Tab-separated table of C-alpha atoms and ligand atoms in Angstrom:
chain	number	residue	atom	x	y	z
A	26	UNK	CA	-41.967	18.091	-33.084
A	27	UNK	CA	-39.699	17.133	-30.001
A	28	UNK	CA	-36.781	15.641	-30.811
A	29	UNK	CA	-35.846	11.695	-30.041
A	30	UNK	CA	-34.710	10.880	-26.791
A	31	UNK	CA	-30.803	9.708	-27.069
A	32	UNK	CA	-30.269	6.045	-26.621
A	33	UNK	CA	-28.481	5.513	-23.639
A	34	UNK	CA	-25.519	3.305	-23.650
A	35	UNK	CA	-26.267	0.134	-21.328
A	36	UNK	CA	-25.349	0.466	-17.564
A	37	UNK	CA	-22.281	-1.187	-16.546
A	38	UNK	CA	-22.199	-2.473	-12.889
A	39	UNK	CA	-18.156	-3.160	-13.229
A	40	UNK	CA	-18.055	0.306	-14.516
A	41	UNK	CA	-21.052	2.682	-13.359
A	42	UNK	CA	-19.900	6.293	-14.060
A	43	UNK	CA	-18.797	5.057	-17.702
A	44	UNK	CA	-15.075	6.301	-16.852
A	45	UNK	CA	-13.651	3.752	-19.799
A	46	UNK	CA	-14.675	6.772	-21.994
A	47	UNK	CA	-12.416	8.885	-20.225
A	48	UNK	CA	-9.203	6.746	-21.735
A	49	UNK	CA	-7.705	6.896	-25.074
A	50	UNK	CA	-7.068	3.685	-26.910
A	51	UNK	CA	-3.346	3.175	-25.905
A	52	UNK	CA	-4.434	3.703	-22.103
A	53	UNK	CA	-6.811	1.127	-22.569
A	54	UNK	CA	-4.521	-1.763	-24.255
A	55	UNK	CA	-2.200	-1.144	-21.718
A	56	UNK	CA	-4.747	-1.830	-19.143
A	57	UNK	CA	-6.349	-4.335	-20.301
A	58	UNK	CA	-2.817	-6.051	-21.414
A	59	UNK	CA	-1.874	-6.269	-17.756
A	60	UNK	CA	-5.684	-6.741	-16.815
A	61	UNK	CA	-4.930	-10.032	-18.460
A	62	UNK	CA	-1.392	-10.989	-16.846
A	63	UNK	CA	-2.852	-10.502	-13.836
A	64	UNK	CA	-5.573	-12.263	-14.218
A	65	UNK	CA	-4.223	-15.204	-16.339
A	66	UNK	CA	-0.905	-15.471	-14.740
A	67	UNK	CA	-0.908	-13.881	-11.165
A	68	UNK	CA	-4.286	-14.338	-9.531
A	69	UNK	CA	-4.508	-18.336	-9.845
A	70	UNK	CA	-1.403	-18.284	-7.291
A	71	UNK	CA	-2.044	-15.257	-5.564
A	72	UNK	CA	-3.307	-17.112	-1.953
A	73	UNK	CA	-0.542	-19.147	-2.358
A	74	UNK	CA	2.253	-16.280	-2.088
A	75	UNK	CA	0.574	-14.409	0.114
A	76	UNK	CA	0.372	-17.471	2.707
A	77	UNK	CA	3.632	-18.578	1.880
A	78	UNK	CA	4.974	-15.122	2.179
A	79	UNK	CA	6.863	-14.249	-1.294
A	80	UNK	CA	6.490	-13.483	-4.462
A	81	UNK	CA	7.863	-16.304	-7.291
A	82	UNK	CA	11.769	-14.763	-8.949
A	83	UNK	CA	10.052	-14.861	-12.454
A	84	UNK	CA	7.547	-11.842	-11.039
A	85	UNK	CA	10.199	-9.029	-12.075
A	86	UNK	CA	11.307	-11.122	-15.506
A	87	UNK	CA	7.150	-11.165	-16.462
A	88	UNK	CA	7.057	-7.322	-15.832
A	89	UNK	CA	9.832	-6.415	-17.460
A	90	UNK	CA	8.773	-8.651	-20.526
A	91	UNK	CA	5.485	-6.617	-20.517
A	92	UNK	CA	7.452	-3.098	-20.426
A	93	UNK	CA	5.857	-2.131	-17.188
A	94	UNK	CA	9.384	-1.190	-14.658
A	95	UNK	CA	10.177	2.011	-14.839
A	96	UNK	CA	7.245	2.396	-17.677
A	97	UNK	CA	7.212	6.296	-17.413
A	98	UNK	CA	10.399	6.901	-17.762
A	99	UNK	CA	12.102	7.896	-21.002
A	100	UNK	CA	15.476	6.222	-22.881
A	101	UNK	CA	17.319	3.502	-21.058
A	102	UNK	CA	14.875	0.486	-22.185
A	103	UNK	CA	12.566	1.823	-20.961
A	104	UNK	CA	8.842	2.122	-22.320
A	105	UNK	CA	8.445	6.057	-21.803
A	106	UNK	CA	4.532	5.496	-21.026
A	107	UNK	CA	2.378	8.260	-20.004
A	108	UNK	CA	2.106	8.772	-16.220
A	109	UNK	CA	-1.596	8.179	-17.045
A	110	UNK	CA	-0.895	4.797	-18.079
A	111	UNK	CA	1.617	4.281	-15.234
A	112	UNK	CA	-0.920	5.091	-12.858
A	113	UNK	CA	-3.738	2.319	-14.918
A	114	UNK	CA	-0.736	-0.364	-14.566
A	115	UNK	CA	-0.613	0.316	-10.864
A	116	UNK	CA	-4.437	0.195	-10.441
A	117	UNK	CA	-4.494	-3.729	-12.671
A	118	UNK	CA	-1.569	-4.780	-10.599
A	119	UNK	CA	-3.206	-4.101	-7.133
A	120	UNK	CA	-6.422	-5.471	-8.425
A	121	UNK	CA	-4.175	-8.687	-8.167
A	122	UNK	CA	-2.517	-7.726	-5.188
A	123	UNK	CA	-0.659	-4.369	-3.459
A	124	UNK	CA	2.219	-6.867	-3.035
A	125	UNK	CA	2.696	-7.258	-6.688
A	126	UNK	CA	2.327	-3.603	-7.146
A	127	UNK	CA	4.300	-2.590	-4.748
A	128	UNK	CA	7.392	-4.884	-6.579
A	129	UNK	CA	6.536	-2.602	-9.704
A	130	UNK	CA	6.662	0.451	-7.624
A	131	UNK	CA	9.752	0.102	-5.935
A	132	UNK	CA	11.641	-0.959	-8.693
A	133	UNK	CA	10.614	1.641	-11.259
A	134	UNK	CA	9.574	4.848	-8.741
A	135	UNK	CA	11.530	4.255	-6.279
A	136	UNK	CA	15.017	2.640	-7.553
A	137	UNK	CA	15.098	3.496	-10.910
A	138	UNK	CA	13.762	6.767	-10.773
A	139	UNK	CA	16.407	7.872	-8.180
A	140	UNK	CA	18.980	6.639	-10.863
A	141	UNK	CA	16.899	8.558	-13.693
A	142	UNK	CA	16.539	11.749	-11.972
A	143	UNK	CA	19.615	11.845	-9.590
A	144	UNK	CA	22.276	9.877	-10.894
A	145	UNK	CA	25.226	10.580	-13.540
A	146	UNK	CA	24.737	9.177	-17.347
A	147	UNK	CA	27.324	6.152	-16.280
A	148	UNK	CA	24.766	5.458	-13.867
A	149	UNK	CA	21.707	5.654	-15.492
A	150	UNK	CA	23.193	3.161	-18.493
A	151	UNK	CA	25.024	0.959	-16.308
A	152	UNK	CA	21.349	0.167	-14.438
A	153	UNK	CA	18.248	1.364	-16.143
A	154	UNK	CA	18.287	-1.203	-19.217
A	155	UNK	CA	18.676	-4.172	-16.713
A	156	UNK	CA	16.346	-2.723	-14.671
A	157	UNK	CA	13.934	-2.212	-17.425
A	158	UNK	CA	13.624	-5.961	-18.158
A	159	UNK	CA	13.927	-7.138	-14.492
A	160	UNK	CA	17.034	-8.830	-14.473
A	161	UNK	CA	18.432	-6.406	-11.908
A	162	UNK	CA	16.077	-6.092	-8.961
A	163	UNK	CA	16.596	-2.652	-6.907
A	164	UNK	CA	15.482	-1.737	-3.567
A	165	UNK	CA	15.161	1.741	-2.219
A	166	UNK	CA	16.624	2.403	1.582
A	167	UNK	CA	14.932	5.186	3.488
A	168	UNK	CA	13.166	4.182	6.287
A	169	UNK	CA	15.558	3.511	9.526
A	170	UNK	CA	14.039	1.406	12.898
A	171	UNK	CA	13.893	5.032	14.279
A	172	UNK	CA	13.230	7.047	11.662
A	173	UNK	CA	9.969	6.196	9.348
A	174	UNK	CA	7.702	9.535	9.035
A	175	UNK	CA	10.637	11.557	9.691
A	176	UNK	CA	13.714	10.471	7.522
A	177	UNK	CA	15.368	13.701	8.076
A	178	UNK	CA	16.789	12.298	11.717
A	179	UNK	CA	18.331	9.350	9.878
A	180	UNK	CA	21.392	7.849	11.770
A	181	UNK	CA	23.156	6.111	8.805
A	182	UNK	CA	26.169	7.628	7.994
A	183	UNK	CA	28.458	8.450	4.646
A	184	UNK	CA	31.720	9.338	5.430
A	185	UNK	CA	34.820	10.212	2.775
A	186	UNK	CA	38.108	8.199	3.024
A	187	UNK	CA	40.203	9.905	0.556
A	188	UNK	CA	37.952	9.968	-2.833
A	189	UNK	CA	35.843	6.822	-1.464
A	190	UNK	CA	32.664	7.020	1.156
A	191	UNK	CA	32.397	4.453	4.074
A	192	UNK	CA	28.854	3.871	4.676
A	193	UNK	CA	27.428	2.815	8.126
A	194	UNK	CA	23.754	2.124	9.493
A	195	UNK	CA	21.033	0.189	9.237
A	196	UNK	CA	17.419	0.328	7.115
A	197	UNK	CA	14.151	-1.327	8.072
A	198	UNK	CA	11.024	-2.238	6.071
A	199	UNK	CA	12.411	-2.549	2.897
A	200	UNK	CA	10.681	-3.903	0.076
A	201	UNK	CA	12.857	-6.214	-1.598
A	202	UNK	CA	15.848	-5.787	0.240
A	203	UNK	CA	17.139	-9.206	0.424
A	204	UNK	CA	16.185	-10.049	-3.411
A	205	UNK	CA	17.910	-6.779	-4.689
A	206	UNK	CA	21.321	-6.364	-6.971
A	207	UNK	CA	21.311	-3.338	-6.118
A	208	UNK	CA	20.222	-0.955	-2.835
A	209	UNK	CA	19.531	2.921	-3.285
A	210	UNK	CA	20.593	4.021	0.274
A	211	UNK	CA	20.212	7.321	1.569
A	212	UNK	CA	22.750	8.441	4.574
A	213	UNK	CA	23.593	11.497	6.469
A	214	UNK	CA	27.005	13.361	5.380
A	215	UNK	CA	29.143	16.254	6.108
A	216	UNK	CA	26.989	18.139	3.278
A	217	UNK	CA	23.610	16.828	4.483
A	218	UNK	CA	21.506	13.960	3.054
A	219	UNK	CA	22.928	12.194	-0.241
A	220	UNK	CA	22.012	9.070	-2.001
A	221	UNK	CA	24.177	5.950	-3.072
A	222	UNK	CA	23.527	3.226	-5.585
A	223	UNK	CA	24.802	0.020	-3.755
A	224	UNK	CA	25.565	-3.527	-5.303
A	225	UNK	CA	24.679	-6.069	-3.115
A	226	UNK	CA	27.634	-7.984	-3.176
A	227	UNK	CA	29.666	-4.819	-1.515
A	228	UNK	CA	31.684	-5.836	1.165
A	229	UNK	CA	29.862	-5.067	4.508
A	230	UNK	CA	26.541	-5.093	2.833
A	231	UNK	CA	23.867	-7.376	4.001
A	232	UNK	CA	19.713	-8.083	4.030
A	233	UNK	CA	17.808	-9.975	6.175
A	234	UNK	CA	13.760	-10.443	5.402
A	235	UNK	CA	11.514	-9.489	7.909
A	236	UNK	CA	8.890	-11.857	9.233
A	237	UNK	CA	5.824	-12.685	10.972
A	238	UNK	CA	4.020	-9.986	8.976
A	239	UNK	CA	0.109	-10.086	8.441
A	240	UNK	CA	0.160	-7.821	5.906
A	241	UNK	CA	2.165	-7.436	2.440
A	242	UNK	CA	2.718	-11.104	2.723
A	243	UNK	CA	3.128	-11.361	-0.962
A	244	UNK	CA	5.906	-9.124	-0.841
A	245	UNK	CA	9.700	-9.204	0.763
A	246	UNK	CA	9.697	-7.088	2.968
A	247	UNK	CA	13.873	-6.554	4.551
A	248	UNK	CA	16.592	-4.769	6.825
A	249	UNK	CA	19.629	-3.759	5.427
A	250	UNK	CA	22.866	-3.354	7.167
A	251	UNK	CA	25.777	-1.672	6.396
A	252	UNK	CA	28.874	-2.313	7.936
A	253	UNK	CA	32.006	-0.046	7.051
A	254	UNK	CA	30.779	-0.430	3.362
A	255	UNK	CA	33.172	1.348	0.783
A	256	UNK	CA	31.798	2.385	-2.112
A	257	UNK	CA	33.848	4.489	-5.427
A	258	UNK	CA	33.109	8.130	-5.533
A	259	UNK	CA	30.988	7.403	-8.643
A	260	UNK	CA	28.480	5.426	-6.280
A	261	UNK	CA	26.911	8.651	-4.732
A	262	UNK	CA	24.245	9.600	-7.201
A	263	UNK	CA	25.649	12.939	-8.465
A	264	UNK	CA	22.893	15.258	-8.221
A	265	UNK	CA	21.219	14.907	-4.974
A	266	UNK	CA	21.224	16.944	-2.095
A	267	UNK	CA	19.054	16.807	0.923
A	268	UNK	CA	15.998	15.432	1.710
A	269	UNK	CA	14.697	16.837	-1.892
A	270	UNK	CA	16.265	13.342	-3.541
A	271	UNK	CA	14.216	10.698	-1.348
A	272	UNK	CA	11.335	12.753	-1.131
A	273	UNK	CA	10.941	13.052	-4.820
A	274	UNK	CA	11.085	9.220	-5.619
A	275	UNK	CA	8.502	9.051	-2.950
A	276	UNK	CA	6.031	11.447	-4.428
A	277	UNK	CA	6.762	9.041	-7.864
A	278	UNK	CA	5.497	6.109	-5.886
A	279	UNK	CA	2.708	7.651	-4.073
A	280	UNK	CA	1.022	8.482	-7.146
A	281	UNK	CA	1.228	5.105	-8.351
A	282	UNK	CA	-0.584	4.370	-4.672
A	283	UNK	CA	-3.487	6.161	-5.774
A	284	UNK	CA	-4.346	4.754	-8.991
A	285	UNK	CA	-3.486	1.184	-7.013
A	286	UNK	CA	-5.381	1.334	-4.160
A	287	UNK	CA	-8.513	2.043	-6.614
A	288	UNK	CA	-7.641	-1.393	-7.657
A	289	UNK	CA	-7.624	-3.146	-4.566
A	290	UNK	CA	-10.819	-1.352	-4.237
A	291	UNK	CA	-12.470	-2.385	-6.899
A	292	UNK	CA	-11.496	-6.050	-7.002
A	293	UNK	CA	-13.233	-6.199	-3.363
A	294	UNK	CA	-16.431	-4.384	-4.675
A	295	UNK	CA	-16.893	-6.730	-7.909
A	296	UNK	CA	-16.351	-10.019	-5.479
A	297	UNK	CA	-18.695	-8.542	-3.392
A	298	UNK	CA	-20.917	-7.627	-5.806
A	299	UNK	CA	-20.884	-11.111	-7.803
A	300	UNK	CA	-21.169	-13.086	-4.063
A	301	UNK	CA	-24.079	-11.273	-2.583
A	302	UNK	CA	-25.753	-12.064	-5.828
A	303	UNK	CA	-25.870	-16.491	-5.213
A	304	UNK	CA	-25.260	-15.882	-1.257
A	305	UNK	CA	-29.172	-16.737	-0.038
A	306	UNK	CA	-29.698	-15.319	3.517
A	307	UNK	CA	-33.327	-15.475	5.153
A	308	UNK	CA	-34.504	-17.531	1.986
A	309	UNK	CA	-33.458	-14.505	-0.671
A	310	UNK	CA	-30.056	-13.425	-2.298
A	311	UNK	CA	-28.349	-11.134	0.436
A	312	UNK	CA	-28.492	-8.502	-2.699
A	313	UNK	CA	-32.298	-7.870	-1.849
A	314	UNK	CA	-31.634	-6.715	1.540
A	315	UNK	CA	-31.367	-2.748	2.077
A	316	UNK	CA	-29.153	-2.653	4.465
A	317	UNK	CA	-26.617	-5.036	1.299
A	318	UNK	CA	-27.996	-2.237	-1.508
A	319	UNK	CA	-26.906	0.823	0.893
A	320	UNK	CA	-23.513	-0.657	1.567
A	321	UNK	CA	-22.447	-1.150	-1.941
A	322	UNK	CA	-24.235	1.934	-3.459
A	323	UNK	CA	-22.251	3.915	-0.947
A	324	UNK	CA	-18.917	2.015	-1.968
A	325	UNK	CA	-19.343	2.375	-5.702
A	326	UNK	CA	-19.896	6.033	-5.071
A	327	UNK	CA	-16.445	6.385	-2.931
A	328	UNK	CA	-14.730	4.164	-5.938
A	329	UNK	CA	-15.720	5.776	-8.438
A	330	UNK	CA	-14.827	9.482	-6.690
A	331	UNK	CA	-11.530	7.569	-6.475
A	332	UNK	CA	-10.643	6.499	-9.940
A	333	UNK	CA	-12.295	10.385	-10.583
A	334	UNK	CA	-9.397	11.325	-8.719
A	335	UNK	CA	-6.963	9.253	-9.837
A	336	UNK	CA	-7.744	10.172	-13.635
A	337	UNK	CA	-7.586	14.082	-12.429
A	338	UNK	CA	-3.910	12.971	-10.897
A	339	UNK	CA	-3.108	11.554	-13.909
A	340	UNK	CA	-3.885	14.338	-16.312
A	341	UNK	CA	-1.969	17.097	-14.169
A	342	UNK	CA	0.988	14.703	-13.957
A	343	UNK	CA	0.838	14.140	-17.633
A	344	UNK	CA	0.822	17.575	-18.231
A	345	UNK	CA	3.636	18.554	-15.666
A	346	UNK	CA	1.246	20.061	-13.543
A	347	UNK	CA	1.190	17.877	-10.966
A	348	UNK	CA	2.513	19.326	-6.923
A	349	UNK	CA	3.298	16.956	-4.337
A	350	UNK	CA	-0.005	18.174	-2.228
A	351	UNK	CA	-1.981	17.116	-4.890
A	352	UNK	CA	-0.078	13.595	-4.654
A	353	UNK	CA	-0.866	13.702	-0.856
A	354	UNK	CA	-4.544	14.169	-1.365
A	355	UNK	CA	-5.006	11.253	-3.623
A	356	UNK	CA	-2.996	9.250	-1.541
A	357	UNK	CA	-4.700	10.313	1.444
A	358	UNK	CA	-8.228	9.904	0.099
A	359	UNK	CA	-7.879	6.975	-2.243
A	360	UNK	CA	-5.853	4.638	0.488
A	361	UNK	CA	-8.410	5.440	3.240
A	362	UNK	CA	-11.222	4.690	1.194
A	363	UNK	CA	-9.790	1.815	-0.105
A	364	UNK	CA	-9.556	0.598	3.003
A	365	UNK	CA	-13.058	1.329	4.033
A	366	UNK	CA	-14.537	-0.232	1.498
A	367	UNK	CA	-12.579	-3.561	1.611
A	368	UNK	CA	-13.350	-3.819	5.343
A	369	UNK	CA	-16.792	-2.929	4.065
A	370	UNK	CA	-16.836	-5.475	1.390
A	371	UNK	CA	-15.523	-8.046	4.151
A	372	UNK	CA	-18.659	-7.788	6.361
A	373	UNK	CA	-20.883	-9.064	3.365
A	374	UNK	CA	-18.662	-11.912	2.687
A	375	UNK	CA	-19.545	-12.966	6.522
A	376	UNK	CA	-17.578	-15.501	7.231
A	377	UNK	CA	-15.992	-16.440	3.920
A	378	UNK	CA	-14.605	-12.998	4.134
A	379	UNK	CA	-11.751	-13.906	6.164
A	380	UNK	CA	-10.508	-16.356	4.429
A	381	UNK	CA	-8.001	-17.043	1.153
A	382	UNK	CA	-10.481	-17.856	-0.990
A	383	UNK	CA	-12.080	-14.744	-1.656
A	384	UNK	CA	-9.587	-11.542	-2.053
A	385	UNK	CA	-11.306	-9.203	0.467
A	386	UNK	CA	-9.325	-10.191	3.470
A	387	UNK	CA	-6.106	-10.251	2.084
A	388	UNK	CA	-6.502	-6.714	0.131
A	389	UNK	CA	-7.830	-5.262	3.800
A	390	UNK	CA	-4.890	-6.573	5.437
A	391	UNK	CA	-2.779	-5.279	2.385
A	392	UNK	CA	-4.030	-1.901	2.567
A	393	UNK	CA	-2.970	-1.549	6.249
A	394	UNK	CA	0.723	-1.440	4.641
A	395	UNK	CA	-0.770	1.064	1.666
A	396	UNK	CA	-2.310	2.976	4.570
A	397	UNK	CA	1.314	3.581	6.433
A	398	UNK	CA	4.221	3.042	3.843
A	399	UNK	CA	5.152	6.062	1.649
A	400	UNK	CA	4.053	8.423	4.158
A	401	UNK	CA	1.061	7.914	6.668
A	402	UNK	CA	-2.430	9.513	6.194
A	403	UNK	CA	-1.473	11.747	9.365
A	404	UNK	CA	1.770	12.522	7.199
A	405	UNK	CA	-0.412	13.410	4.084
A	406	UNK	CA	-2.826	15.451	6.506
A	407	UNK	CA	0.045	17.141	7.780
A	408	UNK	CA	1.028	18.406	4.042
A	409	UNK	CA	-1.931	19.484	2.722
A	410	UNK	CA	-2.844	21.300	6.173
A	411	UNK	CA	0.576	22.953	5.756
A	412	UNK	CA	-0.036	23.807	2.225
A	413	UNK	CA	-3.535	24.824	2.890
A	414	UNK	CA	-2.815	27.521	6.338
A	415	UNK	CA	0.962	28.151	5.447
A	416	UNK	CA	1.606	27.005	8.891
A	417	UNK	CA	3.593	23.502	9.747
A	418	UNK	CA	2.447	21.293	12.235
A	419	UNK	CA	4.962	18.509	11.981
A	420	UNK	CA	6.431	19.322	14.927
B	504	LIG	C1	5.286	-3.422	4.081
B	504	LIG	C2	6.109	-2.184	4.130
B	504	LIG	C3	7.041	-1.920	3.124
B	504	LIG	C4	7.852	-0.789	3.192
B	504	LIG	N1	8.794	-0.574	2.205
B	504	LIG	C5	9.686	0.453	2.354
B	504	LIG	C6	10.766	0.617	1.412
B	504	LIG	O1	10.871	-0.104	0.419
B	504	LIG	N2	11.681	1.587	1.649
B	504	LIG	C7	11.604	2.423	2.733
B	504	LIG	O2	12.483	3.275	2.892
B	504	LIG	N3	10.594	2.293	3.644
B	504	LIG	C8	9.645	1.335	3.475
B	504	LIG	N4	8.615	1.174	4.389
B	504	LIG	C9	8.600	2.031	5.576
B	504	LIG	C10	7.477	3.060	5.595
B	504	LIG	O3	7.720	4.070	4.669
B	504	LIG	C11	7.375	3.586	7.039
B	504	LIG	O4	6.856	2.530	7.816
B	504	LIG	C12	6.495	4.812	7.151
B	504	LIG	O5	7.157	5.934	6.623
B	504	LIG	C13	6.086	5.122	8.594
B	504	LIG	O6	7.187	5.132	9.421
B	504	LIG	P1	7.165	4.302	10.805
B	504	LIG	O7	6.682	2.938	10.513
B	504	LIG	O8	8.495	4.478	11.430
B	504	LIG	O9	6.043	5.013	11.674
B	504	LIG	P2	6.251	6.294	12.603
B	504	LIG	O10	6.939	7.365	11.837
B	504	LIG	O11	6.844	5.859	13.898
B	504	LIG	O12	4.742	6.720	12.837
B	504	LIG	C14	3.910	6.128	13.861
B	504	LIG	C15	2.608	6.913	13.916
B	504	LIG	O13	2.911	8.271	14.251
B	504	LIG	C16	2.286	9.128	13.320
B	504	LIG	N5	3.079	10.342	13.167
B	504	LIG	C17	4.347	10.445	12.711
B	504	LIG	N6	4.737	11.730	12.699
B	504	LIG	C18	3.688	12.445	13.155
B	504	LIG	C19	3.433	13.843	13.383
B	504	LIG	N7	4.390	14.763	13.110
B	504	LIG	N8	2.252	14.218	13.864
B	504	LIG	C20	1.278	13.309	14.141
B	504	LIG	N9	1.438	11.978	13.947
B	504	LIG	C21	2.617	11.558	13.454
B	504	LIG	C22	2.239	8.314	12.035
B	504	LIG	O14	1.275	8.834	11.137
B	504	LIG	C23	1.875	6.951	12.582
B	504	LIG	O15	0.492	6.893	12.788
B	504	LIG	C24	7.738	0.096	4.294
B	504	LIG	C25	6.789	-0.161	5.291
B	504	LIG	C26	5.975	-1.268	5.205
B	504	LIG	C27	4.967	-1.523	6.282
């Protein structure tokens, strides 16, 4: 007798390789409790800060309140979340908008994990708990008008005077520079690269936003100057030396990047997928045509390689597995494909695709920052080619 054929669970279009099943029940309330934030409270306003350029002061307040800044970390207020679930936050957020998860990026892999990993206990409970709930907004200064892919040049300067340090210099493209309390700068010293925890009231200290931007609009995007700013000894963050400190929060918030950009990815793909369904070209649905079915089968496959990915990420980091290369080839792949597929997803929108009303235009336009910010896809090339012939080709 041959046994019964299994029943097979129903196919999901919104999920087609059935990765749910791949979560465990606390990775799936988080998601789907910031799932609903986003959509509830973020996406009915979305066009709005995006044309307006900004994001409303009650967006770090409404993350903290949810436990998502600086959710993987442990202690300090903070949640102490798998990265897993990190990553999942990262991917609901940039569903909404890479804007709004870049805010939850900076502020909990960028400027509070600098604090967590490279500053003194003082530190860490003088900032993390207000961090934690978003009452203190940080910002994370790397990136110099000269000095973008290659921060080791970096002009800005820490001098000592007696037990203090007089910083000088200037940072560009900083997200949230001119909303921050507080500024993690990274200067050039006698002993090499070190990292400072600013207040942004400091003497000498100041942020102006950058404008005229077309992408990131729902995000502030700053320079920072510092002008013979004196800081305490107990400023520097203790335990970082060299290029190792920056490049560490940076391989923190790229691996949020690849769980987000699978976001942005899939938001584009489901409005695509719902609009070609009513949108009647030639006298059928445009979801008949071929040329529509090859398009979308194609992108579904790339997504769903991507969240594959992402998931794989995940699980090394979780474990403490996880090398920067392997952060480089997610973000690599994941941001590039997001890309692809939203510029993709744009062409079947025809000419509703470039506007507000549908997301597609303002996630492609978004991803153009994903694609350059924490490192370029040349810059991720460049790593894994080094890692994979031994040989470096940076310069
Ligand atoms: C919206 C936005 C927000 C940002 N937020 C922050 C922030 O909060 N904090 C921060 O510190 N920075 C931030 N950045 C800066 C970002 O990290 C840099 O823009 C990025 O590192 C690239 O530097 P760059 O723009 O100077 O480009 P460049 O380094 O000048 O690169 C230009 C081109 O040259 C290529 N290139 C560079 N080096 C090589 C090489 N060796 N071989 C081949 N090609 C190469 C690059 O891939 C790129 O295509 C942000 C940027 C944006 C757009």
């Amino acid at each position: 007798m041959s046994a019964a054929a299994p029943t097979l669970p129903a196919f999901d279009p919104r999920d087609p390789l059935s990765l749910d099943g791949l979560l465990d029940d606390e990775e799936r309330l988080i998601r789907d409790t910031v799932r609903q934030y986003v959509r509830e409270k973020f996406l009915p306003h979305v066009a709005g800060y995006f044309e307006n350029g900004s994001l409303p002061e009650t967006t770090g307040p409404e993350l903290g309140q949810l436990g998502l800044l600086g959710m993987h970390l442990q202690g300090y207020g903070c949640a102490g979340a798998s990265a897993t679930a990190y990553g999942l936050t990262c991917l609901e957020l940039e569903a909404g908008d890479s804007g709004l998860r870049s805010f939850c990026s900076v502020q909990g892999s960028l400027a509070m994990f600098a604090i967590y990993r490279w500053g003194s206990e003082e530190q860490r409970n003088q900032w993390l708990p207000a961090m934690a709930t978003g009452d203190v907004i940080g910002c994370f200064g790397l990136t110099e008008p000269d000095f973008g892919s290659n921060p080791a040049g970096m002009r800005t300067s820490a001098r000592r005077d007696g037990s203090d340090w007089i910083l000088n210099g200037s940072k560009m493209w900083i997200t949230n520079g001119s909303v921050a309390d507080v500024a993690i700068v990274w200067a050039r010293s006698k002993e090499g690269i070190i990292g400072f925890v600013v207040p942004a009231g400091t003497p000498g200290f100041s942020a102006r936003d950058m404008t005229h931007k077309l992408s990131l609009r729902a995000s502030i995007t700053s320079e920072l100057h510092l002008d013979d700013v004196r800081l305490p000894a107990d400023a520097q963050l203790p335990d970082a030396s060299g290029l190792s400190g920056p490049l560490s929060c940076l391989s923190e918030a790229r691996f949020g990047i690849v769980f987000g950009s699978v976001g942005a990815a899939r938001d584009c793909v489901q409005t695509t997928l719902d609009y070609v369904g009513t949108r009647e070209v030639f006298d059928k649905p445009l979801a008949g045509y071929q040329l529509t079915q090859a398009k979308i089968a194609d992108m579904a496959v790339e997504l769903g390689k991507a969240q594959l990915l992402a998931l794989h990420l995940g699980r090394l980091k979780d474990d403490g597995r996880i090398r920067p290369e392997q952060v480089s080839v997610g973000k690599l792949n994941n941001v590039r494909e997001a890309i692809k597929i939203a510029r993709q997803c744009r062409t079947l929108l025809g000419a509703n695709g470039i506007t507000l009303e549908y997301p597609v235009i303002r996630h492609a336009n978004n991803l153009e920052s994903v694609l350059t910010y924490e490192g370029t896809s040349e810059v991720h090339q460049l790593v894994i080619g080094e890692a994979l012939t031994g040989v470096s080709a940076f310069r």
